[in-house]
Amino acid sequence: MPPENVVLFEDTKQLELEKAKEERLQQIEPIADLIITAAGRDLRAKEIRFLESLETKDLETFTAMFTDALNGYAAQGSYHPNDRFEDYKCLITTN
């Protein structure tokens, strides 16, 4: 048994992994909040895994695109959080 003041390698590694996971969750939080608001529901596990799989640069790009899309709907005055994507197919295909 090691002395109390000695930190085991496994403990340090576990702390680093937990810190990295927390930092990643903070990175995906802005886009997750946007999607949750737009969808009117919580994210599914596979959707969270998708966001986690994106590289940081790709995540920033995706967040900017999603923000622009929601701002565009809001500027039209026709977007409501409970609207369905299918309702806007005609807007997408005609633009």
mmCIF file of C-alpha atoms in Angstrom:
data_model
loop_
_atom_site.group_PDB
_atom_site.id
_atom_site.type_symbol
_atom_site.label_atom_id
_atom_site.label_comp_id
_atom_site.label_asym_id
_atom_site.label_seq_id
_atom_site.Cartn_x
_atom_site.Cartn_y
_atom_site.Cartn_z
ATOM 1 C CA MET A 1 0.000 0.000 0.000
ATOM 2 C CA PRO A 2 1.577 3.352 -1.015
ATOM 3 C CA PRO A 3 1.783 6.231 1.437
ATOM 4 C CA GLU A 4 -1.218 8.570 1.519
ATOM 5 C CA ASN A 5 0.647 11.481 -0.079
ATOM 6 C CA VAL A 6 1.620 9.445 -3.165
ATOM 7 C CA VAL A 7 -0.819 9.799 -6.051
ATOM 8 C CA LEU A 8 -1.159 6.662 -8.067
ATOM 9 C CA PHE A 9 -0.667 6.824 -11.832
ATOM 10 C CA GLU A 10 -4.136 5.325 -12.383
ATOM 11 C CA ASP A 11 -5.737 8.015 -10.223
ATOM 12 C CA THR A 12 -3.957 10.773 -12.159
ATOM 13 C CA LYS A 13 -4.968 9.235 -15.479
ATOM 14 C CA GLN A 14 -8.592 8.915 -14.331
ATOM 15 C CA LEU A 15 -8.638 12.563 -13.243
ATOM 16 C CA GLU A 16 -7.216 13.640 -16.609
ATOM 17 C CA LEU A 17 -9.853 11.626 -18.475
ATOM 18 C CA GLU A 18 -12.645 13.114 -16.376
ATOM 19 C CA LYS A 19 -11.291 16.616 -16.942
ATOM 20 C CA ALA A 20 -11.068 16.055 -20.709
ATOM 21 C CA LYS A 21 -14.629 14.723 -20.796
ATOM 22 C CA GLU A 22 -15.905 17.729 -18.823
ATOM 23 C CA GLU A 23 -14.089 20.137 -21.163
ATOM 24 C CA ARG A 24 -15.589 18.378 -24.195
ATOM 25 C CA LEU A 25 -19.076 18.591 -22.711
ATOM 26 C CA GLN A 26 -18.548 22.326 -22.212
ATOM 27 C CA GLN A 27 -17.549 22.608 -25.873
ATOM 28 C CA ILE A 28 -20.700 20.898 -27.146
ATOM 29 C CA GLU A 29 -23.030 22.646 -24.688
ATOM 30 C CA PRO A 30 -23.756 25.716 -26.905
ATOM 31 C CA ILE A 31 -24.842 23.680 -29.940
ATOM 32 C CA ALA A 32 -26.662 21.158 -27.753
ATOM 33 C CA ASP A 33 -28.671 23.986 -26.184
ATOM 34 C CA LEU A 34 -29.541 25.367 -29.627
ATOM 35 C CA ILE A 35 -30.699 21.982 -30.869
ATOM 36 C CA ILE A 36 -32.679 21.263 -27.708
ATOM 37 C CA THR A 37 -34.437 24.612 -28.033
ATOM 38 C CA ALA A 38 -35.157 24.196 -31.740
ATOM 39 C CA ALA A 39 -36.305 20.592 -31.420
ATOM 40 C CA GLY A 40 -38.323 21.188 -28.283
ATOM 41 C CA ARG A 41 -36.912 18.004 -26.740
ATOM 42 C CA ASP A 42 -33.781 16.602 -25.133
ATOM 43 C CA LEU A 43 -31.034 15.155 -27.299
ATOM 44 C CA ARG A 44 -30.891 11.423 -27.843
ATOM 45 C CA ALA A 45 -27.758 9.488 -26.918
ATOM 46 C CA LYS A 46 -26.755 9.001 -30.569
ATOM 47 C CA GLU A 47 -27.109 12.749 -31.176
ATOM 48 C CA ILE A 48 -24.864 13.541 -28.225
ATOM 49 C CA ARG A 49 -22.327 10.984 -29.470
ATOM 50 C CA PHE A 50 -22.439 12.633 -32.902
ATOM 51 C CA LEU A 51 -21.654 16.052 -31.407
ATOM 52 C CA GLU A 52 -18.885 14.542 -29.292
ATOM 53 C CA SER A 53 -17.372 12.922 -32.386
ATOM 54 C CA LEU A 54 -16.925 16.237 -34.203
ATOM 55 C CA GLU A 55 -13.498 17.833 -34.171
ATOM 56 C CA THR A 56 -13.407 21.175 -32.361
ATOM 57 C CA LYS A 57 -13.135 23.160 -35.604
ATOM 58 C CA ASP A 58 -16.029 21.218 -37.167
ATOM 59 C CA LEU A 59 -18.095 21.716 -34.027
ATOM 60 C CA GLU A 60 -17.532 25.480 -34.187
ATOM 61 C CA THR A 61 -18.536 25.513 -37.873
ATOM 62 C CA PHE A 62 -21.643 23.419 -37.190
ATOM 63 C CA THR A 63 -22.619 25.691 -34.289
ATOM 64 C CA ALA A 64 -22.254 28.792 -36.487
ATOM 65 C CA MET A 65 -24.313 27.225 -39.293
ATOM 66 C CA PHE A 66 -27.062 26.149 -36.915
ATOM 67 C CA THR A 67 -27.129 29.575 -35.273
ATOM 68 C CA ASP A 68 -27.404 31.269 -38.676
ATOM 69 C CA ALA A 69 -30.230 28.927 -39.663
ATOM 70 C CA LEU A 70 -32.214 29.630 -36.501
ATOM 71 C CA ASN A 71 -31.591 33.358 -36.793
ATOM 72 C CA GLY A 72 -32.844 33.219 -40.373
ATOM 73 C CA TYR A 73 -36.082 31.566 -39.299
ATOM 74 C CA ALA A 74 -36.467 34.009 -36.432
ATOM 75 C CA ALA A 75 -35.942 36.967 -38.785
ATOM 76 C CA GLN A 76 -38.739 35.669 -41.012
ATOM 77 C CA GLY A 77 -41.004 35.693 -37.994
ATOM 78 C CA SER A 78 -42.281 32.271 -38.886
ATOM 79 C CA TYR A 79 -40.161 29.931 -36.773
ATOM 80 C CA HIS A 80 -41.590 28.438 -33.605
ATOM 81 C CA PRO A 81 -39.778 25.856 -31.457
ATOM 82 C CA ASN A 82 -42.541 23.305 -32.060
ATOM 83 C CA ASP A 83 -42.419 23.649 -35.856
ATOM 84 C CA ARG A 84 -41.302 20.622 -37.825
ATOM 85 C CA PHE A 85 -38.507 20.603 -40.421
ATOM 86 C CA GLU A 86 -40.972 19.283 -42.994
ATOM 87 C CA ASP A 87 -42.893 22.567 -42.720
ATOM 88 C CA TYR A 88 -39.880 24.398 -44.126
ATOM 89 C CA LYS A 89 -38.963 22.086 -47.022
ATOM 90 C CA CYS A 90 -40.578 24.481 -49.459
ATOM 91 C CA LEU A 91 -38.464 27.360 -48.109
ATOM 92 C CA ILE A 92 -35.263 25.364 -48.511
ATOM 93 C CA THR A 93 -35.996 24.126 -52.026
ATOM 94 C CA THR A 94 -37.117 27.505 -53.347
ATOM 95 C CA ASN A 95 -34.127 29.501 -52.047
#
